[in-house]
Coordinates of C-alpha atoms in Angstrom, one line a residue:
Chain J
M1170 CA 78.2 20.2 -31.0
L1171 CA 77.5 22.8 -33.6
Q1172 CA 80.9 22.3 -35.1
L1173 CA 80.3 18.6 -35.1
T1174 CA 77.1 19.1 -37.0
F1175 CA 78.8 21.3 -39.5
A1176 CA 81.5 18.7 -40.0
L1177 CA 79.1 15.9 -40.4
C1178 CA 77.1 17.8 -42.9
A1179 CA 80.0 19.0 -44.8
F1180 CA 81.1 15.4 -45.1
S1181 CA 77.8 13.7 -46.0
C1182 CA 76.4 16.4 -48.2
R1183 CA 78.8 15.5 -51.0
A1184 CA 77.5 12.0 -51.2
V1185 CA 74.1 12.2 -52.8
P1186 CA 72.3 8.9 -52.2
V1187 CA 70.9 7.2 -55.2
Q1188 CA 67.1 7.1 -55.0
T1189 CA 65.5 4.0 -56.5
P1190 CA 62.0 2.8 -55.9
E1191 CA 63.5 0.1 -53.7
S1192 CA 65.5 2.4 -51.5
C1193 CA 64.2 5.2 -49.4
S1194 CA 65.3 7.4 -46.6
P1195 CA 63.7 6.5 -43.3
S1196 CA 62.9 9.1 -40.6
T1197 CA 65.7 9.2 -38.1
G1198 CA 65.5 9.0 -34.4
V1199 CA 62.5 6.6 -34.5
V1200 CA 62.4 4.9 -31.1
Q1201 CA 60.4 1.9 -29.8
V1202 CA 58.6 3.3 -26.8
A1203 CA 56.8 0.0 -25.9
A1204 CA 56.8 -3.4 -27.6
G1205 CA 55.7 -2.8 -31.2
V1206 CA 55.0 0.9 -30.6
Y1207 CA 57.3 3.3 -32.4
V1208 CA 57.6 7.1 -32.3
R1209 CA 59.4 9.5 -34.6
P1210 CA 60.3 12.4 -32.3
G1211 CA 59.3 16.0 -33.1
H1212 CA 61.1 19.2 -32.3
A1213 CA 59.3 22.3 -31.2
A1214 CA 58.9 24.8 -34.0
V1215 CA 56.2 27.0 -35.5
V1216 CA 54.2 25.3 -38.2
F1217 CA 55.6 26.0 -41.7
E1218 CA 58.8 27.3 -40.1
G1219 CA 60.4 23.9 -39.5
D1220 CA 60.2 20.2 -40.2
E1221 CA 59.5 17.2 -38.0
I1222 CA 57.7 19.3 -35.5
A1223 CA 55.2 16.8 -34.0
N1224 CA 55.7 13.4 -32.4
I1225 CA 54.2 10.9 -34.9
G1226 CA 54.4 7.1 -34.8
F1227 CA 53.0 3.6 -35.6
V1228 CA 51.9 0.4 -34.0
V1229 CA 52.8 -3.0 -35.4
G1230 CA 50.2 -5.7 -35.2
D1231 CA 50.4 -9.4 -36.4
R1232 CA 48.4 -8.5 -39.4
C1233 CA 49.3 -4.9 -40.3
V1234 CA 50.5 -1.5 -39.1
A1235 CA 48.5 1.5 -37.9
V1236 CA 50.1 4.9 -38.4
I1237 CA 49.2 7.6 -36.0
D1238 CA 49.8 11.0 -37.6
T1239 CA 52.0 11.4 -40.7
G1240 CA 54.1 14.6 -40.2
G1241 CA 54.2 18.0 -41.8
S1242 CA 54.9 17.1 -45.5
L1243 CA 54.8 14.4 -48.1
A1244 CA 58.5 13.9 -47.5
E1245 CA 58.0 13.4 -43.8
G1246 CA 55.2 10.9 -44.5
Q1247 CA 57.4 9.0 -47.0
A1248 CA 60.3 8.9 -44.5
L1249 CA 57.9 7.5 -41.8
D1250 CA 56.7 4.9 -44.4
C1251 CA 60.3 4.0 -45.0
A1252 CA 61.0 3.7 -41.3
I1253 CA 58.1 1.3 -41.0
R1254 CA 59.5 -0.9 -43.7
E1255 CA 62.8 -1.1 -41.8
V1256 CA 60.8 -2.5 -38.8
T1257 CA 58.3 -4.8 -40.5
E1258 CA 57.2 -6.2 -43.8
R1259 CA 53.5 -6.0 -42.7
P1260 CA 51.5 -3.5 -44.7
V1261 CA 50.1 -0.3 -43.3
C1262 CA 46.3 -0.7 -43.0
Y1263 CA 45.3 2.4 -41.1
V1264 CA 46.3 6.0 -40.9
I1265 CA 44.7 7.7 -37.9
N1266 CA 44.8 11.5 -37.8
T1267 CA 44.7 12.9 -34.3
H1268 CA 43.6 16.3 -35.7
V1269 CA 43.8 18.8 -38.5
H1270 CA 47.0 20.7 -37.8
P1271 CA 49.5 20.5 -40.7
D1272 CA 52.5 19.3 -38.6
H1273 CA 50.5 16.1 -37.9
L1274 CA 48.6 15.6 -41.1
L1275 CA 50.3 16.8 -44.2
G1276 CA 52.2 13.5 -44.6
N1277 CA 49.0 11.7 -45.3
L1278 CA 49.5 11.6 -49.1
A1279 CA 52.5 9.3 -48.6
F1280 CA 50.1 6.5 -47.4
K1281 CA 47.3 7.0 -49.9
R1282 CA 47.2 3.6 -51.6
P1283 CA 44.9 0.5 -51.7
G1284 CA 44.6 -1.2 -48.4
V1285 CA 45.1 1.9 -46.3
E1286 CA 42.1 3.3 -44.5
F1287 CA 42.2 6.9 -43.2
V1288 CA 40.5 7.4 -39.8
G1289 CA 39.6 10.6 -38.2
H1290 CA 37.1 12.5 -36.1
A1291 CA 33.7 13.2 -37.8
K1292 CA 34.5 16.9 -37.6
L1293 CA 38.0 16.6 -39.2
P1294 CA 36.7 16.9 -42.8
R1295 CA 35.0 20.2 -42.0
A1296 CA 38.0 21.5 -40.1
L1297 CA 40.3 20.6 -43.0
A1298 CA 38.0 22.1 -45.6
M1299 CA 37.8 25.4 -43.6
R1300 CA 41.6 25.6 -43.3
G1301 CA 42.6 24.0 -46.6
D1302 CA 43.2 27.2 -48.6
T1303 CA 45.4 28.7 -45.9
Y1304 CA 47.4 25.5 -45.4
L1305 CA 47.9 25.1 -49.2
E1306 CA 49.2 28.6 -49.5
R1307 CA 51.5 28.3 -46.5
A1308 CA 52.8 24.9 -47.4
S1309 CA 53.5 26.0 -51.0
A1310 CA 55.4 29.0 -49.7
Y1311 CA 57.4 26.9 -47.2
E1312 CA 58.2 24.1 -49.7
S1313 CA 58.9 26.7 -52.4
R1314 CA 56.7 24.8 -54.9
A1315 CA 53.1 25.0 -56.0
L1316 CA 51.1 22.4 -54.1
H1317 CA 47.7 21.2 -55.2
E1318 CA 44.8 20.4 -52.9
S1319 CA 45.3 16.7 -53.6
I1320 CA 47.9 16.9 -50.8
F1321 CA 44.9 16.7 -48.5
V1322 CA 43.7 13.2 -47.7
F1323 CA 40.4 13.1 -45.9
P1324 CA 39.3 10.4 -43.6
E1325 CA 37.3 7.5 -45.1
R1326 CA 36.2 6.3 -41.7
T1327 CA 35.0 9.0 -39.2
L1328 CA 33.9 8.6 -35.6
T1329 CA 32.0 10.5 -33.1
S1330 CA 32.7 8.3 -30.1
V1331 CA 34.8 5.2 -29.7
I1332 CA 35.8 2.5 -32.1
Q1333 CA 38.3 -0.4 -31.9
L1334 CA 40.6 -1.4 -34.7
D1335 CA 42.1 -4.9 -34.8
I1336 CA 45.5 -5.0 -36.4
G1337 CA 46.2 -8.6 -35.6
E1338 CA 46.4 -9.9 -32.1
R1339 CA 46.4 -6.2 -31.2
V1340 CA 43.5 -3.9 -30.6
L1341 CA 43.6 -0.1 -30.8
T1342 CA 41.0 1.9 -29.0
V1343 CA 40.3 5.1 -31.0
R1344 CA 38.4 7.8 -29.2
A1345 CA 36.8 11.0 -30.5
H1346 CA 37.0 13.7 -27.9
K1347 CA 34.8 16.7 -27.2
S1348 CA 36.1 20.1 -28.3
A1349 CA 39.5 20.4 -26.6
H1350 CA 42.8 21.3 -28.3
T1351 CA 40.7 21.4 -31.5
D1352 CA 37.0 20.5 -32.0
H1353 CA 38.0 17.2 -33.4
D1354 CA 40.8 15.5 -31.3
I1355 CA 41.4 11.8 -31.5
S1356 CA 43.4 9.7 -29.1
V1357 CA 44.6 6.1 -29.7
V1358 CA 45.3 3.5 -27.0
D1359 CA 47.3 0.4 -27.8
E1360 CA 45.5 -2.0 -25.4
K1361 CA 48.4 -4.5 -25.5
T1362 CA 50.9 -2.2 -23.9
K1363 CA 48.5 0.4 -22.6
T1364 CA 50.4 3.1 -24.5
A1365 CA 48.3 6.0 -25.6
F1366 CA 49.0 8.4 -28.5
L1367 CA 47.3 11.5 -27.2
G1368 CA 47.9 13.9 -30.1
D1369 CA 47.9 17.5 -29.0
L1370 CA 45.6 16.8 -26.0
V1371 CA 48.9 16.8 -24.2
F1372 CA 51.9 19.1 -24.8
L1373 CA 55.2 18.9 -23.0
E1374 CA 57.9 21.5 -23.6
H1375 CA 56.1 23.1 -26.6
L1376 CA 53.5 25.6 -25.3
P1377 CA 50.0 24.2 -25.5
V1378 CA 48.1 25.9 -28.4
I1379 CA 44.3 26.4 -28.1
D1380 CA 42.4 25.9 -31.4
G1381 CA 39.2 24.4 -29.9
S1382 CA 37.9 25.2 -26.4
I1383 CA 39.9 25.9 -23.2
N1384 CA 37.0 24.8 -21.0
G1385 CA 36.5 21.7 -23.1
W1386 CA 40.2 20.9 -23.0
I1387 CA 40.5 21.2 -19.3
G1388 CA 37.4 19.0 -18.9
E1389 CA 38.7 16.3 -21.2
L1390 CA 42.1 16.2 -19.6
E1391 CA 40.7 16.1 -16.1
A1392 CA 38.5 13.2 -17.1
M1393 CA 41.3 11.3 -18.7
T1394 CA 43.7 11.5 -15.7
S1395 CA 41.8 8.7 -14.1
E1396 CA 42.5 6.3 -17.0
S1397 CA 45.1 3.7 -16.3
L1398 CA 47.7 4.0 -19.0
A1399 CA 51.3 2.8 -18.8
Y1400 CA 52.8 5.5 -21.1
V1401 CA 51.5 8.3 -23.3
V1402 CA 53.0 9.8 -26.4
P1403 CA 52.4 13.5 -26.2
G1404 CA 51.9 15.4 -29.5
H1405 CA 54.9 17.5 -28.7
G1406 CA 57.8 17.0 -26.2
P1407 CA 59.5 13.7 -25.2
V1408 CA 58.4 10.6 -27.2
R1409 CA 57.2 8.9 -24.0
A1410 CA 55.9 10.2 -20.7
L1411 CA 54.2 8.7 -17.6
W1412 CA 50.5 9.1 -17.0
P1413 CA 48.8 11.0 -15.5
S1414 CA 51.7 13.2 -14.6
A1415 CA 52.2 14.0 -18.3
A1416 CA 49.0 15.9 -18.2
E1417 CA 50.0 18.2 -15.4
P1418 CA 51.9 20.9 -17.2
T1419 CA 49.2 21.3 -19.9
L1420 CA 46.5 21.4 -17.2
Q1421 CA 48.4 23.9 -15.1
Y1422 CA 48.9 26.2 -18.0
L1423 CA 45.3 26.0 -19.2
T1424 CA 43.7 26.5 -15.8
G1425 CA 46.1 29.3 -15.0
L1426 CA 45.4 31.0 -18.3
R1427 CA 41.7 30.6 -17.8
E1428 CA 41.9 32.2 -14.4
N1429 CA 43.9 35.2 -15.8
V1430 CA 41.6 35.7 -18.8
R1431 CA 38.4 35.4 -16.7
A1432 CA 39.8 38.1 -14.3
W1433 CA 40.7 40.3 -17.3
I1434 CA 37.2 40.0 -18.7
A1435 CA 35.6 40.6 -15.3
S1436 CA 37.6 43.8 -14.9
G1437 CA 36.3 45.1 -18.3
G1438 CA 39.5 44.7 -20.2
D1439 CA 39.1 44.1 -24.0
L1440 CA 40.6 41.4 -26.1
A1441 CA 43.5 43.5 -27.5
S1442 CA 44.6 44.7 -24.1
A1443 CA 44.3 41.1 -22.8
Q1444 CA 46.7 40.0 -25.5
D1445 CA 49.1 42.8 -24.8
N1446 CA 49.2 42.2 -21.0
I1447 CA 48.5 38.6 -20.0
D1448 CA 51.9 36.9 -20.0
Q1449 CA 51.1 34.3 -17.3
P1450 CA 51.2 31.5 -16.5
R1451 CA 54.7 31.2 -17.8
S1452 CA 57.2 28.5 -16.8
E1453 CA 60.7 27.9 -18.0
E1454 CA 59.5 24.6 -19.5
W1455 CA 57.5 26.3 -22.3
L1456 CA 59.1 26.7 -25.7
L1457 CA 57.5 29.1 -28.2
F1458 CA 55.8 31.0 -25.5
D1459 CA 56.3 34.3 -27.3
R1460 CA 54.8 32.8 -30.5
Y1461 CA 51.7 31.3 -29.1
Q1462 CA 50.7 33.1 -25.9
R1463 CA 48.9 36.0 -27.6
R1464 CA 47.0 33.6 -29.7
N1465 CA 46.0 31.5 -26.7
V1466 CA 44.9 34.6 -24.8
G1467 CA 42.7 35.6 -27.8
A1468 CA 41.2 32.1 -28.2
A1469 CA 40.5 31.8 -24.4
Y1470 CA 39.1 35.4 -24.3
A1471 CA 36.7 34.8 -27.2
E1472 CA 35.4 31.7 -25.5
L1473 CA 35.2 32.8 -21.9
E1474 CA 33.5 36.1 -22.7
W1475 CA 30.4 34.1 -23.4
E1476 CA 30.3 32.5 -19.9
D1477 CA 27.5 33.8 -17.8
Chain X
M1093 CA 71.0 8.0 -41.0
M1094 CA 71.6 10.3 -38.1
I1095 CA 74.1 12.1 -40.3
N1096 CA 71.6 12.4 -43.2
S1097 CA 68.9 13.8 -41.0
R1098 CA 71.2 16.4 -39.5
C1099 CA 72.4 17.3 -42.9
N1100 CA 68.9 17.6 -44.3
A1101 CA 67.8 19.7 -41.5
F1102 CA 70.8 21.9 -41.8
A1103 CA 70.5 22.1 -45.5
A1104 CA 66.9 23.0 -45.2
Q1105 CA 67.8 25.7 -42.7
L1106 CA 70.5 27.0 -44.9
G1107 CA 68.2 27.0 -47.9
C1108 CA 65.5 28.8 -46.0
A1109 CA 67.9 31.3 -44.6
T1110 CA 69.4 31.9 -48.1
V1111 CA 66.0 32.4 -49.6
L1112 CA 65.1 34.8 -46.8
M1113 CA 68.3 36.7 -47.3
M1114 CA 67.5 36.9 -51.0
L1115 CA 64.0 38.1 -50.3
A1116 CA 64.8 40.5 -47.5
P1117 CA 66.1 43.4 -49.6
V1118 CA 63.1 43.1 -51.9
M1119 CA 60.6 43.0 -49.0
G1120 CA 62.4 45.8 -47.3
E1121 CA 62.1 48.0 -50.4
A1122 CA 58.5 47.0 -50.9
T1123 CA 56.8 50.3 -51.4
T1124 CA 53.3 51.1 -50.3
V1125 CA 52.6 51.5 -54.0
E1126 CA 52.9 47.8 -54.4
E1127 CA 51.1 47.0 -51.2
D1128 CA 48.3 49.2 -52.3
M1129 CA 47.7 47.6 -55.7
V1130 CA 44.3 46.2 -54.8
W1131 CA 43.2 49.5 -53.5
T1132 CA 44.5 51.7 -56.3
G1133 CA 43.7 49.0 -58.9
G1134 CA 40.0 49.3 -58.6
L1135 CA 38.7 49.2 -55.0
R1136 CA 39.1 52.9 -54.4
Q1137 CA 37.4 53.8 -57.7
A1138 CA 34.6 51.3 -57.1
Y1139 CA 33.6 52.7 -53.7
F1140 CA 34.6 56.4 -53.9
G1141 CA 35.0 57.3 -57.5
D1142 CA 37.1 60.4 -58.0
R1143 CA 36.3 61.9 -54.6
P1144 CA 39.4 63.2 -52.9
I1145 CA 40.6 61.1 -49.9
T1146 CA 43.1 62.6 -47.4
Q1147 CA 45.4 59.9 -46.0
S1148 CA 46.2 61.1 -42.5
D1149 CA 45.5 60.2 -38.9
D1150 CA 44.1 63.6 -38.1
L1151 CA 40.5 62.7 -38.1
I1152 CA 40.5 59.0 -37.1
V1153 CA 43.3 56.7 -36.0
L1154 CA 43.1 53.0 -36.9
D1155 CA 44.8 50.7 -34.5
A1156 CA 45.6 47.1 -35.5
P1157 CA 48.2 44.5 -34.4
N1158 CA 51.2 44.3 -36.7
R1159 CA 50.9 40.6 -36.6
A1160 CA 47.6 38.7 -36.3
E1161 CA 48.3 35.6 -34.2
D1162 CA 44.9 34.2 -35.0
A1163 CA 43.7 35.3 -38.4
A1164 CA 40.1 34.5 -37.4
I1165 CA 40.0 37.0 -34.5
V1166 CA 42.0 40.2 -35.1
P1167 CA 41.0 43.0 -32.7
I1168 CA 41.1 46.4 -34.3
S1169 CA 39.9 49.8 -33.1
I1170 CA 39.2 53.2 -34.6
T1171 CA 39.6 56.3 -32.5
A1172 CA 38.0 59.6 -33.5
Q1173 CA 40.1 62.7 -33.1
I1174 CA 37.2 65.1 -33.2
P1175 CA 34.0 65.2 -31.0
Q1176 CA 30.6 64.5 -32.5
T1177 CA 28.9 67.9 -32.6
D1178 CA 25.8 68.9 -34.5
E1179 CA 27.9 71.2 -36.7
R1180 CA 30.4 68.6 -37.8
Y1181 CA 30.7 65.0 -37.0
I1182 CA 31.9 61.7 -38.4
K1183 CA 28.9 60.3 -40.2
T1184 CA 30.3 57.0 -41.6
I1185 CA 33.4 54.8 -41.3
H1186 CA 34.1 52.4 -44.1
L1187 CA 36.5 49.6 -43.2
F1188 CA 38.4 47.7 -45.9
I1189 CA 40.8 44.7 -45.8
D1190 CA 42.3 44.8 -49.3
K1191 CA 43.1 41.1 -49.7
N1192 CA 40.0 39.6 -48.1
P1193 CA 37.6 37.8 -50.5
G1194 CA 35.1 40.6 -49.6
P1195 CA 37.4 43.6 -49.0
L1196 CA 34.6 45.8 -47.5
V1197 CA 34.4 44.6 -44.0
G1198 CA 31.6 46.9 -43.0
T1199 CA 30.1 50.4 -43.1
F1200 CA 29.5 52.0 -39.7
H1201 CA 27.3 55.0 -39.1
F1202 CA 27.4 57.5 -36.3
T1203 CA 25.3 60.5 -35.2
P1204 CA 25.9 63.5 -32.9
K1205 CA 24.2 61.4 -30.3
S1206 CA 27.1 58.9 -30.5
G1207 CA 29.3 61.4 -28.6
R1208 CA 32.4 59.9 -30.1
A1209 CA 32.8 58.0 -33.3
D1210 CA 35.0 55.4 -31.8
L1211 CA 34.7 51.8 -32.8
A1212 CA 36.3 48.5 -31.8
L1213 CA 35.6 45.2 -33.4
R1214 CA 37.2 41.9 -34.5
V1215 CA 37.9 41.0 -38.1
R1216 CA 39.2 38.1 -40.2
V1217 CA 42.4 38.7 -42.1
N1218 CA 43.1 36.4 -45.0
A1219 CA 46.6 37.5 -46.0
Y1220 CA 49.4 40.0 -45.5
G1221 CA 48.0 43.3 -46.6
P1222 CA 46.7 46.8 -45.8
I1223 CA 43.7 47.5 -43.7
R1224 CA 42.1 50.9 -44.1
A1225 CA 39.4 52.9 -42.4
I1226 CA 37.9 55.8 -44.3
A1227 CA 35.8 58.3 -42.3
E1228 CA 33.3 60.5 -44.0
T1229 CA 32.4 63.7 -42.2
S1230 CA 28.9 65.2 -42.1
D1231 CA 30.2 67.9 -44.5
G1232 CA 31.3 65.3 -47.0
E1233 CA 35.1 65.0 -46.5
L1234 CA 36.9 61.7 -46.6
F1235 CA 39.9 60.8 -44.4
M1236 CA 41.8 57.5 -44.5
S1237 CA 43.8 55.9 -41.7
R1238 CA 45.8 52.9 -43.0
R1239 CA 47.8 50.1 -41.4
F1240 CA 49.5 46.9 -42.6
I1241 CA 48.7 43.5 -41.0
K1242 CA 50.6 40.3 -41.2
A1243 CA 48.2 37.4 -40.8
T1244 CA 50.3 34.5 -39.5
G1245 CA 50.3 31.4 -37.3
G1246 CA 50.3 28.1 -39.1
C1247 CA 47.2 26.8 -37.4
S1248 CA 45.3 29.9 -38.3
A1249 CA 42.6 30.1 -40.8
P1250 CA 40.1 32.9 -41.1
A1251 CA 37.4 30.8 -39.7
G1252 CA 36.3 30.0 -36.2
S1253 CA 37.5 27.1 -34.1
D1254 CA 34.3 25.9 -32.6
L1255 CA 31.5 26.5 -35.0
D1256 CA 29.1 24.2 -33.2
A1257 CA 29.3 26.3 -30.0
A1258 CA 28.5 29.5 -31.9
M1259 CA 25.7 27.8 -33.7
A1260 CA 24.2 26.4 -30.5
R1261 CA 24.1 30.0 -29.1
L1262 CA 22.9 31.6 -32.4
G1263 CA 21.3 34.9 -31.7
K1264 CA 22.2 35.3 -28.1
I1265 CA 23.1 38.9 -27.5
K1266 CA 25.0 40.6 -24.7
L1267 CA 24.6 44.4 -24.4
R1268 CA 26.3 46.4 -21.7
T1269 CA 27.9 49.7 -20.9
N1270 CA 31.7 49.4 -20.5
S1271 CA 32.0 52.3 -18.0
V1272 CA 29.8 54.1 -15.6
A1273 CA 27.2 56.0 -17.6
R1274 CA 27.3 59.7 -16.8
L1275 CA 24.6 62.1 -17.7
A1276 CA 25.3 63.9 -21.0
Q1277 CA 28.8 62.3 -21.3
P1278 CA 30.0 59.9 -24.0
T1279 CA 29.6 56.4 -22.5
A1280 CA 31.2 53.3 -24.0
A1281 CA 28.9 50.4 -24.8
Q1282 CA 29.5 46.9 -26.1
L1283 CA 27.3 44.7 -28.3
M1284 CA 28.1 41.0 -28.5
I1285 CA 26.2 38.7 -30.9
S1286 CA 26.6 35.0 -30.9
H1287 CA 26.7 34.1 -34.6
P1288 CA 28.9 31.8 -36.6
N1289 CA 29.2 34.4 -39.4
L1290 CA 29.7 31.7 -42.0
N1291 CA 31.4 33.1 -45.1
G1292 CA 30.0 30.6 -47.6
M1293 CA 33.5 29.4 -48.6
Q1294 CA 33.5 26.2 -46.6
M1295 CA 33.0 23.2 -48.8
D1296 CA 31.1 20.2 -47.5
Q1297 CA 33.5 17.3 -48.3
V1298 CA 30.6 14.8 -48.5
T1299 CA 28.3 16.7 -50.8
H1300 CA 31.0 18.9 -52.4
L1301 CA 28.6 21.8 -52.0
Y1302 CA 29.5 25.1 -50.4
A1303 CA 27.7 25.7 -47.1
P1304 CA 25.6 28.8 -47.7
A1305 CA 26.9 32.0 -46.3
H1306 CA 25.1 33.0 -43.1
F1307 CA 26.3 36.2 -41.4
V1308 CA 25.2 39.3 -39.6
R1309 CA 24.1 41.8 -42.2
H1310 CA 22.7 44.7 -40.3
V1311 CA 23.1 46.2 -36.8
K1312 CA 21.2 49.1 -35.4
V1313 CA 21.5 50.6 -31.9
R1314 CA 19.2 53.3 -30.5
F1315 CA 19.1 55.1 -27.2
D1316 CA 15.6 56.1 -26.3
G1317 CA 14.5 55.7 -29.9
E1318 CA 17.3 57.8 -31.4
E1319 CA 19.9 56.1 -33.5
I1320 CA 23.4 56.2 -32.1
F1321 CA 25.2 53.5 -34.1
S1322 CA 24.4 51.3 -37.0
A1323 CA 26.3 49.1 -39.4
E1324 CA 26.1 47.0 -42.6
T1325 CA 28.5 44.2 -42.2
G1326 CA 29.9 41.3 -44.3
I1327 CA 32.0 38.2 -44.0
G1328 CA 35.1 40.0 -42.9
I1329 CA 33.7 40.3 -39.4
S1330 CA 34.8 37.5 -37.0
E1331 CA 32.6 34.8 -35.7
N1332 CA 30.5 36.1 -32.8
P1333 CA 30.6 39.7 -33.8
I1334 CA 31.4 42.3 -31.2
F1335 CA 31.2 46.1 -31.5
R1336 CA 32.3 48.7 -29.0
F1337 CA 30.9 52.2 -29.6
F1338 CA 29.8 55.3 -27.7
F1339 CA 26.6 57.0 -26.9
V1340 CA 25.5 60.0 -24.9
P1341 CA 22.8 59.3 -22.3
D1342 CA 21.1 62.6 -21.8
S1343 CA 18.5 61.0 -19.5
E1344 CA 17.5 57.7 -18.1
G1345 CA 16.6 55.5 -21.1
Q1346 CA 16.7 52.3 -23.0
L1347 CA 19.6 51.1 -25.1
T1348 CA 18.2 48.9 -27.9
A1349 CA 20.1 46.7 -30.3
E1350 CA 18.6 45.1 -33.3
V1351 CA 20.5 42.6 -35.4
T1352 CA 19.5 41.0 -38.7
D1353 CA 21.3 38.3 -40.5
T1354 CA 21.4 37.1 -44.1
Q1355 CA 18.7 34.6 -43.5
G1356 CA 16.4 37.3 -42.3
L1357 CA 16.7 36.2 -38.7
Q1358 CA 16.3 39.1 -36.3
F1359 CA 17.7 39.4 -32.8
R1360 CA 17.0 42.1 -30.3
Q1361 CA 18.3 43.1 -26.9
T1362 CA 17.6 46.0 -24.6
L1363 CA 19.4 47.6 -21.6
Q1364 CA 18.0 50.1 -19.2
V1365 CA 20.6 52.9 -18.6
V1366 CA 20.4 55.1 -15.6
P1367 CA 23.2 57.7 -15.9
V1368 CA 24.9 59.1 -12.9
G1369 CA 23.5 62.5 -12.2
T1370 CA 20.0 61.7 -13.4
L1371 CA 17.3 63.2 -11.2
R1372 CA 14.8 60.5 -10.1

């Protein structure tokens, strides 16, 4: 397989495609997970250490197209835009950002044009403003070019509860969640096919990462499991999974971690020792465990130590 | 298209690897002279003038993770290598993170009643760089323990993840001993303050004004009226500041913590301590 990859690359690298405004390079691997619902698959990697990390996608209505997350760079956003044009001539009218993390949001700029409305959680602007400097620095280093803060496109329409967007004979239910994976997660349900883009409320394969509230996240996921959905698109992992079974690995990890961290706090152990010692729950499924477990223990500890 | 993607991904990896290979020797050879530019280029002079500073781990040992998984909460600790006696003790520890917007994280004061000038706390780390603790003894000597921290993790930013939760609990204080208090023995205690510790660098995207800084400025802990630990702190301290320190309970008494923030808000908590061995 590796050899094949080498061979393919060696062959095609010689041919530099001519870039004209009319031609573009669409994202590859885009799959239709339900009628009119498309996902560009992500591949587990640490942010700013890889490309195409998150599952991102779009839903095609009779009137226009809604994009849900735009990828980790302008180039990824442009490739998604291009992939959309291969599927439909209808214009993009909404970009919905599930949360602030750069692997989901830094492709926004590719869609900034008249007729496109950016939608996000009411707390997304603050979250982006707080992290902007760090993201700019890391993105510039990763892309080896000086990026300007104009790469950040803030939502024009923000929500604190639930709104519905009509994209033409097709309604999307956009929901703002309580603090969970982040303090500003958004999920999107395509009512026509009952397919839900859950952003990083659900991880498969890629270890869940806590940047909001472990208690909140468990609460939101438990409440959501009673919803009747046909399919969900997790933020990481396979492009499509069944509901509510798709929530189980994330829930098991979070509840197990919470139990371990609570026990550590109760025994008087401090944060540093918790990070050095808590290496459970671990399952073979989780990728990037060594990169994110310490962070998760720290985030969980800092929250749970305030429980009475 | 499949071919292109594989190629692009491969080329990107190759490019990245090549760049890394090119950088590696340079980074490997990076001397502490370069790492310490902020310090030698003005910070040291501004805070300590020409006073001699001994760089060694003989007086205090600074412990910090090599890599900070979450730049907003980096646990660090300082362990004193001498006891606190009336004759000679560690009076003050200055903590610096060179590349933070405000490099002086805090100044921490101890007394003979502290028993041990140990300290654990959590800090924000903005970028790869040195962190240094400088201890000042009661006879005026300065000793520095230095470490290098890599702040990393793409999602990380030196700010908290759930500001609203911290704000809702603003001023709540937890004060406790971390071990069984024994008469006349150094006893570990922990002070936790629920506070967002806003650094004033978060721009409101609607008004384009910076949210005013709002952070814990001053901490004072007494045992039975006598000061055992105090601190002047800045924006380098993590949200929900936490301090672990020692005190010597030489009788039954009250541990009292007083906290003041930059808006003049004051918070206070007390804890009755009955050391083992106390005659009642």
